[in-house]
């Protein structure tokens, strides 16, 4: 049998030399069949080793480096029996003599470890033998002990990270079979390309700084300085549902409740348990997600979530990272080293848990420990998802700004961030919404008109041709037709927004879908309501701006009127207060609420439920309260009020909320019996970089 195999090798070499394709195929087929029989029948015999080693030498001596036919056969067979072969002295000697075979066998062993992780230690030993014996030669002249240790450490790190890459590929994207990687190297021993060994499909093309290249050094993986970015929540005070249509606008207030994102290199460096990005939310239990970074054939990077026991998917985080990394990959060859992202949410984003957890006894932090899993936390409807996506994307862009220039403080940087965050948020939500919440997270309080859905249609599929489309969508400012007007939004001096949480929550997506379906069915009737709402919304915006101008023009009279507003029941205030504008502001709020309730009745959804109506009416009758609404899509989210920014007014409102037990004359299927005034207020600031020193306590 051994002689026949050697004859097949010679026949293959002759066929290759004289370019006889049919003979090559025949010789390879015969060699493959005979070799499998020979291996399986002789592996237990000591007489097998010598002819097997001679056969391997013959294959590598008679075939050129680019010809894989016979080489793949012997490498595959040896990798399948690697546990036995590495114990045999003659085989180990042969691997040192035939360097190319040892290289091929190493990486085939790595691939086999995908299905048999028990081979991992043997493969590592083989790799180190290979490094010491021949492939990477470090001369005596340059080889000081510390330099040798450094290079060996880099090689071991490269191997470990390559194993993680292998584990990420479950199936080949072409043949759909179990992915068995076949790496190729150039003459300089640098990684060149990763292919599927079954169908030879290219899965990754090597480039400078590849995380599993032998040539990688500590300097190439040096991490950037830490950054901290925060983005605000929002309240859509006027324009709920209307903002879904480009013919209409929404009045959006940014809030001083913010989502904070701390981006830092992992303190353990390349020894970190995750070689990619770890996102953690330490205010909640079991809220940490590890993402390995997968380098795609088109040059993009995917942050692939590693699911662990007790962990669930966080699609919002995963896609925010994915879109940011894909966009960065269009600008530079980004190498993602071990990175930690810590997410902190100001307390007003979530209702107080029941039962209340024990707070962390730390006076150095403003962030509450909720003591429950994130999935169980009740949101107050302040736009945490949009703020989170914006802060995550901004944090990564800012972190990699040394490689890809980005400035969060200038108009160009904010425009790119806006487009990228809108695309990521739409993909995470699996729908193209209006985008007002993302706009507020970036620009703060504004009058907003949405963009056309077609603008982001090409980037709604996160994993299909995203790279080229995303770069075009983000960078082409002319294709965006949204309007973000920050100058038109003003509150009068001494007036602030207050939110009162009712511990409810609403399914705003389902409610919006129902309203839009109703509008399609009865367009004429619906448009009458929508146009009336837009008219009163515009009136409210104009009246607030006029009152703000009045404070500048007549400060003495204005301040006197404010004191009267603080001390007097609204029904008893003179109509001349603020030259009649206060009365008009209250009327505008009343009209907006009337039309929202009418639309809710027509759609059979609780846009302003009876329980919320009772609460709003009671709050709006208190001295110092100008008016209010159930903002956004309505329902049982926190109500929004405009009030005089006065201690007595705020304490009176707080006491009223805490004692609220619902309207005794109202029989509502979902009564509001627990109300808490939040500490949040309006804030014109959008996304911004923060002082890193203020967050040192939260570094990993």
XYZ file of C-alpha atoms in Angstrom:
700
model
C 0.000 0.000 0.000
C 2.851 2.423 0.829
C 4.466 1.777 -2.553
C 1.190 2.434 -4.348
C 0.814 5.717 -2.472
C 4.335 6.803 -3.502
C 3.457 5.948 -7.112
C 0.359 8.162 -6.830
C 2.551 11.008 -5.566
C 4.952 10.601 -8.506
C 2.055 10.413 -10.973
C 0.591 13.605 -9.532
C 3.978 15.397 -9.776
C 4.441 14.329 -13.424
C 0.892 15.387 -14.288
C 1.464 18.779 -12.692
C 4.793 19.288 -14.488
C 3.341 18.528 -17.928
C -0.057 20.082 -17.150
C -2.129 16.927 -17.675
C -5.261 17.870 -15.751
C -7.048 14.518 -16.100
C -4.065 12.625 -14.734
C -3.776 15.008 -11.791
C -7.404 14.425 -10.834
C -7.035 10.648 -11.194
C -3.812 10.563 -9.148
C -5.308 12.727 -6.414
C -8.462 10.608 -6.192
C -6.469 7.374 -5.958
C -4.080 8.871 -3.404
C -6.934 10.133 -1.243
C -8.748 6.771 -1.262
C -5.624 4.715 -0.585
C -4.329 7.112 2.076
C -7.557 6.910 4.091
C -7.479 3.103 3.977
C -3.760 3.031 4.843
C -4.198 5.445 7.772
C -7.205 3.621 9.257
C -5.679 0.144 8.932
C -2.114 0.932 10.037
C -2.458 3.611 12.762
C -2.183 1.024 15.540
C 1.023 -0.470 14.105
C 4.505 0.857 14.905
C 5.456 -0.114 11.346
C 3.181 2.640 10.114
C 5.173 5.657 11.315
C 8.286 5.434 9.116
C 6.493 5.032 5.718
C 3.930 7.652 6.764
C 6.645 10.219 7.501
C 8.391 9.373 4.226
C 5.137 9.766 2.349
C 4.513 13.228 3.868
C 8.043 14.339 2.914
C 7.490 13.069 -0.620
C 4.228 14.978 -0.954
C 5.793 18.273 0.171
C 9.026 17.779 -1.834
C 7.330 16.959 -5.137
C 4.459 19.481 -5.131
C 4.767 23.286 -5.388
C 3.557 25.478 -2.511
C 0.442 26.637 -4.328
C -0.747 23.109 -5.136
C -2.971 21.929 -2.249
C -4.329 18.673 -3.697
C -2.201 15.988 -1.970
C -1.039 18.233 0.871
C -4.586 18.772 2.142
C -5.137 15.002 2.210
C -2.153 14.197 4.467
C -2.740 17.267 6.653
C -6.383 16.314 7.211
C -5.528 12.718 8.078
C -2.780 13.766 10.494
C -5.003 16.357 12.173
C -7.640 13.713 12.795
C -5.044 11.587 14.671
C -3.030 14.423 16.202
C -3.460 13.190 19.796
C -1.600 9.960 18.936
C 0.952 11.413 16.544
C 2.331 14.118 18.830
C 3.445 11.410 21.242
C 5.680 9.791 18.583
C 9.299 11.025 18.405
C 9.745 10.290 14.666
C 6.667 12.325 13.826
C 7.811 15.302 15.905
C 11.217 15.190 14.217
C 9.581 15.143 10.812
C 7.463 18.230 11.631
C 10.660 20.153 12.403
C 12.257 19.016 9.131
C 9.208 19.816 6.977
C 8.292 23.333 8.094
C 5.484 23.862 5.619
C 3.790 20.668 6.733
C 4.009 21.706 10.400
C 2.471 25.075 9.485
C -0.379 23.444 7.587
C -0.938 20.911 10.340
C -0.994 23.594 12.994
C -3.821 25.508 11.398
C -5.732 22.378 10.437
C -5.502 21.376 14.118
C -6.859 24.774 15.063
C -9.767 24.223 12.701
C -10.414 20.767 14.107
C -10.527 22.274 17.574
C -13.813 23.823 16.494
C -15.361 20.352 16.814
C -12.999 18.828 19.377
C -11.809 21.365 21.923
C -9.894 18.620 23.734
C -7.175 19.091 21.122
C -6.610 22.717 22.187
C -3.648 22.080 24.501
C -1.936 19.788 22.019
C -2.407 22.360 19.264
C -0.938 25.073 21.473
C 2.103 22.903 22.229
C 2.517 22.175 18.560
C 2.311 25.848 17.741
C 4.961 26.758 20.316
C 7.206 23.953 19.028
C 6.675 25.306 15.566
C 7.527 28.842 16.662
C 10.670 27.695 18.484
C 11.843 25.278 15.809
C 11.529 27.195 12.600
C 8.725 29.378 11.337
C 9.549 32.553 13.268
C 13.309 32.752 13.802
C 14.650 35.221 16.306
C 18.398 35.579 15.932
C 20.782 35.472 18.875
C 21.855 39.052 18.162
C 18.383 40.563 18.577
C 17.067 38.005 20.996
C 17.429 39.411 24.458
C 15.336 37.422 26.898
C 12.727 40.156 27.398
C 12.294 40.571 23.642
C 11.905 36.827 23.195
C 9.270 36.653 25.911
C 7.413 39.563 24.354
C 7.311 37.920 20.943
C 6.252 34.582 22.348
C 3.523 36.292 24.374
C 2.241 38.021 21.235
C 2.222 34.714 19.377
C 0.288 32.975 22.157
C -2.168 35.877 22.267
C -2.579 35.692 18.497
C -3.329 31.992 18.742
C -5.908 32.448 21.519
C -7.683 35.198 19.642
C -7.662 33.148 16.461
C -9.417 30.377 18.362
C -12.132 32.858 19.311
C -12.519 33.787 15.633
C -12.828 30.096 14.761
C -15.562 29.668 17.366
C -17.544 32.559 15.864
C -17.842 30.838 12.489
C -20.388 28.073 12.866
C -21.149 27.613 9.173
C -19.567 28.694 5.912
C -21.561 31.526 4.345
C -21.322 29.801 0.937
C -21.545 26.033 1.317
C -23.488 26.219 4.643
C -21.404 23.378 6.034
C -19.697 23.404 9.443
C -16.949 26.000 9.084
C -13.462 24.441 9.013
C -11.035 27.321 8.497
C -7.988 27.122 6.262
C -5.599 30.070 6.848
C -2.958 31.038 4.280
C 0.266 32.976 4.913
C 2.526 35.053 2.728
C 6.287 34.540 2.479
C 6.804 36.823 5.480
C 4.792 34.487 7.717
C 1.981 37.015 7.983
C -1.647 35.994 7.800
C -2.970 36.510 4.273
C -6.442 35.039 3.959
C -8.870 32.782 5.839
C -10.870 30.333 3.745
C -13.398 27.579 4.234
C -11.453 24.325 3.802
C -14.502 22.698 2.257
C -15.358 25.059 -0.599
C -12.372 27.454 -0.418
C -14.643 30.490 0.082
C -12.765 33.539 1.349
C -14.007 34.571 4.819
C -11.428 37.141 5.778
C -8.571 38.917 4.077
C -5.582 39.792 6.203
C -4.275 43.321 6.531
C -1.837 45.221 8.715
C -2.766 44.927 12.360
C -4.929 41.806 12.040
C -5.641 40.632 15.583
C -4.423 37.094 14.880
C -1.410 37.939 12.715
C 1.968 36.687 13.993
C 3.384 40.109 13.177
C 1.147 41.923 15.631
C 3.025 43.700 18.418
C 1.966 45.297 21.669
C 2.348 48.682 20.040
C -0.121 47.786 17.288
C -2.805 46.984 19.863
C -2.206 49.993 22.091
C -5.521 51.300 23.366
C -6.836 54.830 23.162
C -7.427 57.040 26.207
C -10.828 56.624 27.929
C -13.748 58.831 26.965
C -17.126 59.595 28.542
C -20.164 60.724 26.567
C -23.714 61.453 27.726
C -26.985 61.996 25.873
C -30.301 63.356 27.188
C -33.768 61.889 27.332
C -36.758 63.617 25.772
C -40.377 64.623 26.170
C -42.536 65.115 23.090
C -44.694 67.819 24.642
C -46.749 68.448 21.498
C -46.968 66.544 18.220
C -47.609 62.990 19.373
C -48.488 60.838 16.323
C -48.311 63.900 14.057
C -44.523 63.732 14.112
C -44.750 60.450 12.176
C -45.809 62.447 9.085
C -43.419 64.890 7.381
C -46.258 67.370 6.888
C -46.325 67.960 10.648
C -43.865 68.828 13.402
C -43.278 67.945 17.035
C -42.219 70.095 19.983
C -39.508 68.096 21.752
C -37.800 69.024 25.002
C -34.480 67.527 25.966
C -34.129 66.603 29.644
C -31.404 66.802 32.243
C -31.830 63.046 32.811
C -29.014 61.555 30.765
C -27.537 58.221 29.728
C -23.792 58.162 30.372
C -21.342 55.899 28.527
C -17.782 55.292 29.723
C -15.481 53.746 27.083
C -12.108 52.423 28.242
C -9.544 49.779 27.379
C -9.872 46.614 29.441
C -7.525 46.859 32.468
C -6.273 43.307 31.797
C -5.313 44.150 28.218
C -4.872 41.123 25.970
C -5.366 38.844 28.993
C -8.992 39.987 29.277
C -11.549 37.155 29.118
C -13.205 38.859 26.138
C -10.982 40.057 23.285
C -13.706 42.381 21.980
C -16.147 44.717 23.723
C -17.819 44.154 27.084
C -20.867 46.333 27.772
C -22.009 46.440 31.385
C -24.793 48.195 33.269
C -23.741 47.951 36.932
C -26.984 49.491 38.223
C -28.812 46.264 37.355
C -28.287 42.576 38.087
C -26.951 40.230 35.393
C -26.544 43.112 32.968
C -23.257 42.494 31.210
C -22.824 41.522 27.560
C -19.593 40.358 25.900
C -19.101 40.886 22.177
C -16.298 39.360 20.132
C -15.380 41.363 17.059
C -15.658 39.474 13.796
C -13.714 40.878 10.842
C -15.722 40.402 7.646
C -14.533 39.875 4.078
C -15.740 43.327 3.009
C -13.498 44.972 5.613
C -16.280 45.690 8.108
C -16.385 44.616 11.747
C -19.258 42.905 13.509
C -19.641 42.902 17.285
C -21.040 39.398 17.802
C -22.716 38.758 21.150
C -21.431 35.831 23.218
C -24.472 34.423 24.995
C -23.800 33.126 28.491
C -25.975 31.264 30.959
C -28.372 33.661 32.629
C -27.850 36.359 29.997
C -30.305 37.503 27.353
C -29.858 39.333 24.089
C -29.659 43.107 24.204
C -30.372 43.911 20.574
C -30.234 47.641 21.159
C -26.666 47.471 22.453
C -25.523 44.887 19.914
C -26.740 46.848 16.888
C -25.508 50.195 18.205
C -22.019 48.677 18.479
C -22.366 46.974 15.108
C -23.372 50.106 13.197
C -20.673 52.203 14.865
C -17.934 49.666 14.109
C -19.059 49.126 10.526
C -19.003 52.877 9.920
C -15.572 53.211 11.525
C -14.281 50.402 9.309
C -15.139 52.487 6.236
C -12.717 55.179 7.392
C -9.703 53.247 8.715
C -8.380 49.754 9.497
C -9.694 49.729 13.049
C -8.377 46.991 15.335
C -10.700 46.533 18.297
C -8.736 45.553 21.374
C -10.288 44.420 24.659
C -12.662 47.261 25.556
C -15.116 47.928 28.379
C -18.182 50.148 28.010
C -20.010 51.080 31.210
C -23.569 52.425 30.864
C -25.045 54.584 33.626
C -28.619 55.880 33.652
C -29.841 58.813 35.715
C -32.505 57.654 38.158
C -35.580 59.232 36.557
C -35.457 56.866 33.564
C -36.972 54.076 35.671
C -39.834 53.851 38.126
C -38.970 53.034 41.717
C -38.879 49.211 42.015
C -41.269 47.424 44.324
C -40.003 46.267 46.738
C -37.294 48.906 46.789
C -33.759 47.474 46.733
C -31.055 48.391 49.158
C -29.090 51.325 47.838
C -25.342 51.052 47.513
C -23.806 52.993 50.413
C -21.753 55.226 48.124
C -21.875 58.979 48.434
C -19.512 59.356 45.497
C -22.126 58.434 42.913
C -25.399 59.879 41.688
C -26.527 56.620 40.084
C -28.983 54.368 41.850
C -28.518 50.640 42.247
C -31.890 49.143 41.296
C -31.039 45.648 42.504
C -33.081 43.943 39.757
C -32.359 42.688 36.220
C -32.656 45.356 33.544
C -35.497 43.450 31.862
C -37.664 43.895 34.975
C -37.140 47.659 35.299
C -40.157 49.855 34.468
C -39.354 52.754 32.176
C -40.910 56.168 32.697
C -40.991 56.925 28.953
C -38.130 59.436 28.810
C -36.469 58.012 25.688
C -33.816 55.788 27.251
C -33.355 53.650 24.119
C -32.608 56.609 21.836
C -30.320 58.177 24.421
C -28.512 54.849 24.889
C -27.961 54.266 21.160
C -26.790 57.852 20.710
C -24.380 57.690 23.647
C -22.973 54.300 22.611
C -22.394 55.369 19.009
C -20.958 58.729 20.073
C -18.732 57.051 22.653
C -17.183 54.693 20.100
C -16.703 57.457 17.514
C -15.070 59.635 20.155
C -12.921 56.751 21.462
C -11.543 56.031 17.989
C -11.187 59.697 17.026
C -7.353 59.365 16.991
C -7.810 56.937 14.069
C -11.003 58.416 12.553
C -11.241 62.178 13.199
C -14.509 63.021 14.948
C -15.540 65.973 17.090
C -18.806 65.713 18.974
C -18.900 69.462 19.559
C -18.961 70.730 15.963
C -21.832 70.775 13.488
C -20.262 68.327 11.052
C -19.559 65.776 13.776
C -23.075 66.040 15.193
C -24.613 65.666 11.736
C -22.703 62.431 11.092
C -23.567 61.176 14.557
C -27.221 62.045 13.985
C -27.396 60.074 10.737
C -25.543 57.069 12.171
C -27.586 56.969 15.386
C -30.859 57.278 13.447
C -29.866 54.315 11.254
C -28.767 52.176 14.207
C -31.867 52.990 16.250
C -34.209 52.239 13.338
C -32.508 48.872 12.757
C -32.681 48.000 16.460
C -36.385 48.905 16.604
C -36.989 47.013 13.329
C -38.970 49.959 12.046
C -38.349 53.406 10.609
C -39.856 55.726 13.200
C -39.977 59.495 13.173
C -36.569 59.870 14.844
C -37.571 62.751 17.135
C -36.112 60.982 20.175
C -32.696 60.528 18.539
C -32.761 64.151 17.335
C -33.409 65.319 20.912
C -30.625 63.057 22.207
C -28.180 64.800 19.861
C -29.436 68.381 19.605
C -31.486 68.802 22.781
C -34.806 70.708 22.781
C -36.050 71.371 19.251
C -38.940 71.724 16.844
C -38.604 68.584 14.732
C -39.780 67.508 11.280
C -38.954 63.925 10.412
C -36.882 62.578 7.504
C -38.339 60.498 4.666
C -38.265 56.767 5.358
C -36.432 56.184 2.072
C -33.343 57.925 3.471
C -32.451 54.959 5.713
C -34.209 52.166 3.823
C -30.918 50.810 2.425
C -29.347 50.379 5.872
C -32.185 48.580 7.638
C -30.561 45.163 7.111
C -27.682 45.043 9.598
C -25.809 42.141 8.013
C -26.450 42.445 4.261
C -24.204 44.809 2.346
C -24.296 47.356 5.137
C -20.785 48.781 4.837
C -21.006 50.702 1.556
C -24.618 51.771 2.086
C -23.966 52.980 5.630
C -21.030 55.172 4.636
C -23.117 56.808 1.917
C -26.136 57.371 4.162
C -24.110 58.810 7.042
C -21.834 61.064 4.994
C -24.331 62.336 2.406
C -25.914 65.232 4.303
C -27.849 66.352 1.207
C -29.961 63.175 1.223
C -31.377 63.973 4.669
C -34.514 66.111 4.574
C -35.305 66.304 8.290
C -35.517 69.659 10.088
C -34.145 70.268 13.574
C -34.944 73.794 14.767
C -33.430 74.493 18.181
C -33.817 78.283 18.033
C -37.644 78.230 18.064
C -37.922 76.349 21.360
C -37.882 78.553 24.452
C -39.514 78.489 27.865
C -40.311 81.770 29.658
C -37.943 82.771 32.436
C -38.881 81.197 35.765
C -40.904 78.389 34.105
C -39.802 74.782 34.060
C -41.069 71.382 33.034
C -42.043 68.776 35.626
C -42.807 65.100 34.994
C -45.011 62.987 37.258
C -44.552 59.221 36.952
C -47.666 57.071 37.319
C -45.789 53.741 37.326
C -47.652 52.559 34.277
C -46.065 52.573 30.856
C -47.537 52.304 27.388
C -47.085 50.179 24.289
C -46.400 53.180 22.091
C -45.500 51.143 18.985
C -48.820 49.292 19.004
C -50.699 52.529 19.721
C -48.975 54.308 16.826
C -49.767 51.428 14.495
C -53.445 51.586 15.475
C -53.635 55.364 14.959
C -51.993 55.180 11.528
C -54.314 52.378 10.438
C -57.320 54.433 11.569
C -55.994 57.438 9.670
C -55.600 55.382 6.479
C -59.186 54.134 6.800
C -60.822 57.531 7.454
C -58.322 59.952 5.986
C -60.574 62.965 5.688
C -61.885 62.756 9.249
C -58.429 62.022 10.630
C -56.791 64.911 8.802
C -59.294 67.344 10.304
C -58.127 66.276 13.767
C -54.453 66.288 12.794
C -54.604 69.754 11.244
C -56.384 71.092 14.337
C -53.739 69.541 16.558
C -50.949 71.049 14.455
C -52.587 74.453 14.656
C -52.788 74.353 18.460
C -49.276 72.882 18.730
C -47.911 75.767 16.669
C -49.847 78.187 18.828
C -48.295 76.740 21.987
C -44.761 77.026 20.536
C -45.385 80.635 19.529
C -46.981 81.614 22.851
C -44.105 80.176 24.895
C -41.617 82.039 22.728
C -43.634 85.274 23.022
C -43.785 84.973 26.803
C -40.011 84.425 26.843
C -39.551 87.593 24.771
C -41.874 89.452 27.155
C -39.621 88.539 30.090
C -36.720 90.180 28.253
C -38.676 93.258 27.166
C -40.588 94.008 30.405
C -38.763 92.198 33.228
C -40.392 94.133 36.062
C -44.013 93.485 35.077
C -43.173 89.944 34.003
C -41.642 89.043 37.389
C -44.617 90.555 39.178
C -46.969 88.392 37.093
C -44.927 85.286 37.904
C -45.322 85.946 41.628
C -49.065 86.229 41.103
C -49.081 82.943 39.176
C -47.278 81.257 42.100
C -49.753 82.482 44.730
C -53.110 82.344 42.890
C -55.391 79.543 41.777
C -55.302 79.438 37.951
C -59.063 80.052 37.633
C -58.721 83.291 39.594
C -55.793 84.762 37.635
C -56.593 87.924 35.641
C -56.797 87.331 31.887
C -54.289 90.181 31.459
C -51.488 88.147 33.088
C -48.494 88.174 30.751
C -50.555 90.480 28.501
C -53.100 87.690 28.093
C -50.554 85.111 26.953
C -50.884 82.959 30.081
C -54.607 82.496 29.435
C -53.844 81.604 25.819
C -51.189 79.073 26.878
C -53.691 77.339 29.160
C -56.256 77.334 26.341
C -53.706 75.844 23.920
C -52.984 73.010 26.356
C -56.698 72.412 26.797
C -57.333 72.297 23.052
C -54.455 69.892 22.456
C -55.805 67.556 25.124
C -59.340 67.773 23.696
C -58.266 66.704 20.224
C -55.984 63.960 21.552
C -58.877 62.494 23.561
C -61.093 62.726 20.481
C -58.539 60.865 18.391
C -58.194 58.249 21.136
C -61.946 57.630 21.169
C -62.049 57.305 17.369
C -59.175 54.782 17.469
C -60.354 53.019 20.641
C -56.978 53.474 22.343
C -56.241 55.338 25.621
C -54.230 58.337 24.358
C -55.403 60.285 27.397
C -57.039 57.688 29.652
C -59.733 58.819 32.079
C -57.367 58.205 35.014
C -54.762 60.504 33.443
C -57.421 63.108 32.679
C -58.392 63.218 36.360
C -54.738 63.560 37.414
C -53.994 66.294 34.861
C -57.113 68.282 35.747
C -56.241 68.118 39.436
C -52.617 69.169 38.885
C -53.559 71.995 36.496
C -55.852 73.483 39.159
C -52.933 74.050 41.543
C -51.359 77.518 41.880
C -48.225 77.864 39.781
C -49.192 75.271 37.156
C -49.592 76.617 33.597
C -50.860 73.432 31.952
C -49.868 69.923 30.940
C -50.432 66.859 28.776
C -49.805 63.143 28.587
C -46.838 63.561 26.215
C -45.734 61.514 23.242
C -48.060 58.647 22.392
C -50.016 59.175 25.607
C -51.285 56.295 27.684
C -49.854 55.635 31.122
C -46.432 57.224 30.777
C -45.441 60.110 33.041
C -47.495 63.286 32.591
C -45.719 66.552 31.682
C -46.504 69.913 33.300
C -45.195 73.449 32.861
C -44.943 75.108 36.265
C -43.392 78.107 37.954
C -39.872 77.232 39.087
C -40.572 77.993 42.727
C -39.931 75.900 45.837
C -43.459 76.353 47.200
C -45.025 75.368 43.878
C -42.842 72.267 43.549
C -43.469 71.132 47.139
C -47.191 71.646 46.743
C -47.189 69.592 43.541
C -45.018 66.886 45.099
C -47.336 66.569 48.080
C -50.362 66.460 45.794
C -48.829 63.611 43.751
C -47.831 61.577 46.781
C -51.316 61.808 48.251
C -53.117 61.130 44.963
C -55.479 58.154 45.148
C -57.360 58.697 41.921
C -60.653 60.368 41.196
C -63.263 58.873 43.600
C -66.019 59.569 41.054
C -64.157 57.959 38.157
C -64.473 54.223 37.540
C -61.494 53.504 35.304
C -60.376 50.009 34.300
C -56.822 51.091 35.103
C -56.865 53.672 37.853
C -53.782 55.774 38.630
C -53.303 55.500 42.384
C -49.555 55.978 42.808
C -47.869 59.104 41.467
C -44.302 60.296 41.974
C -42.938 63.651 40.901
C -39.637 63.112 39.148
C -36.642 65.340 39.673
C -36.073 65.758 35.928
C -36.499 69.059 34.083
C -36.005 70.409 30.569
C -32.466 70.940 29.300
C -31.416 72.427 25.981
C -28.108 70.545 25.876
C -27.768 67.594 23.537
C -25.086 64.926 23.420
C -21.780 65.996 24.919
C -18.386 64.783 26.082
C -17.955 64.646 29.852
C -14.993 65.078 32.183
C -13.392 61.642 32.528
C -12.212 62.384 36.072
C -15.830 62.616 37.279
C -16.378 58.945 36.385
C -13.264 57.331 37.842
C -15.338 55.412 40.409
C -17.060 53.569 37.565
C -13.968 52.457 35.671
C -13.476 48.709 35.623
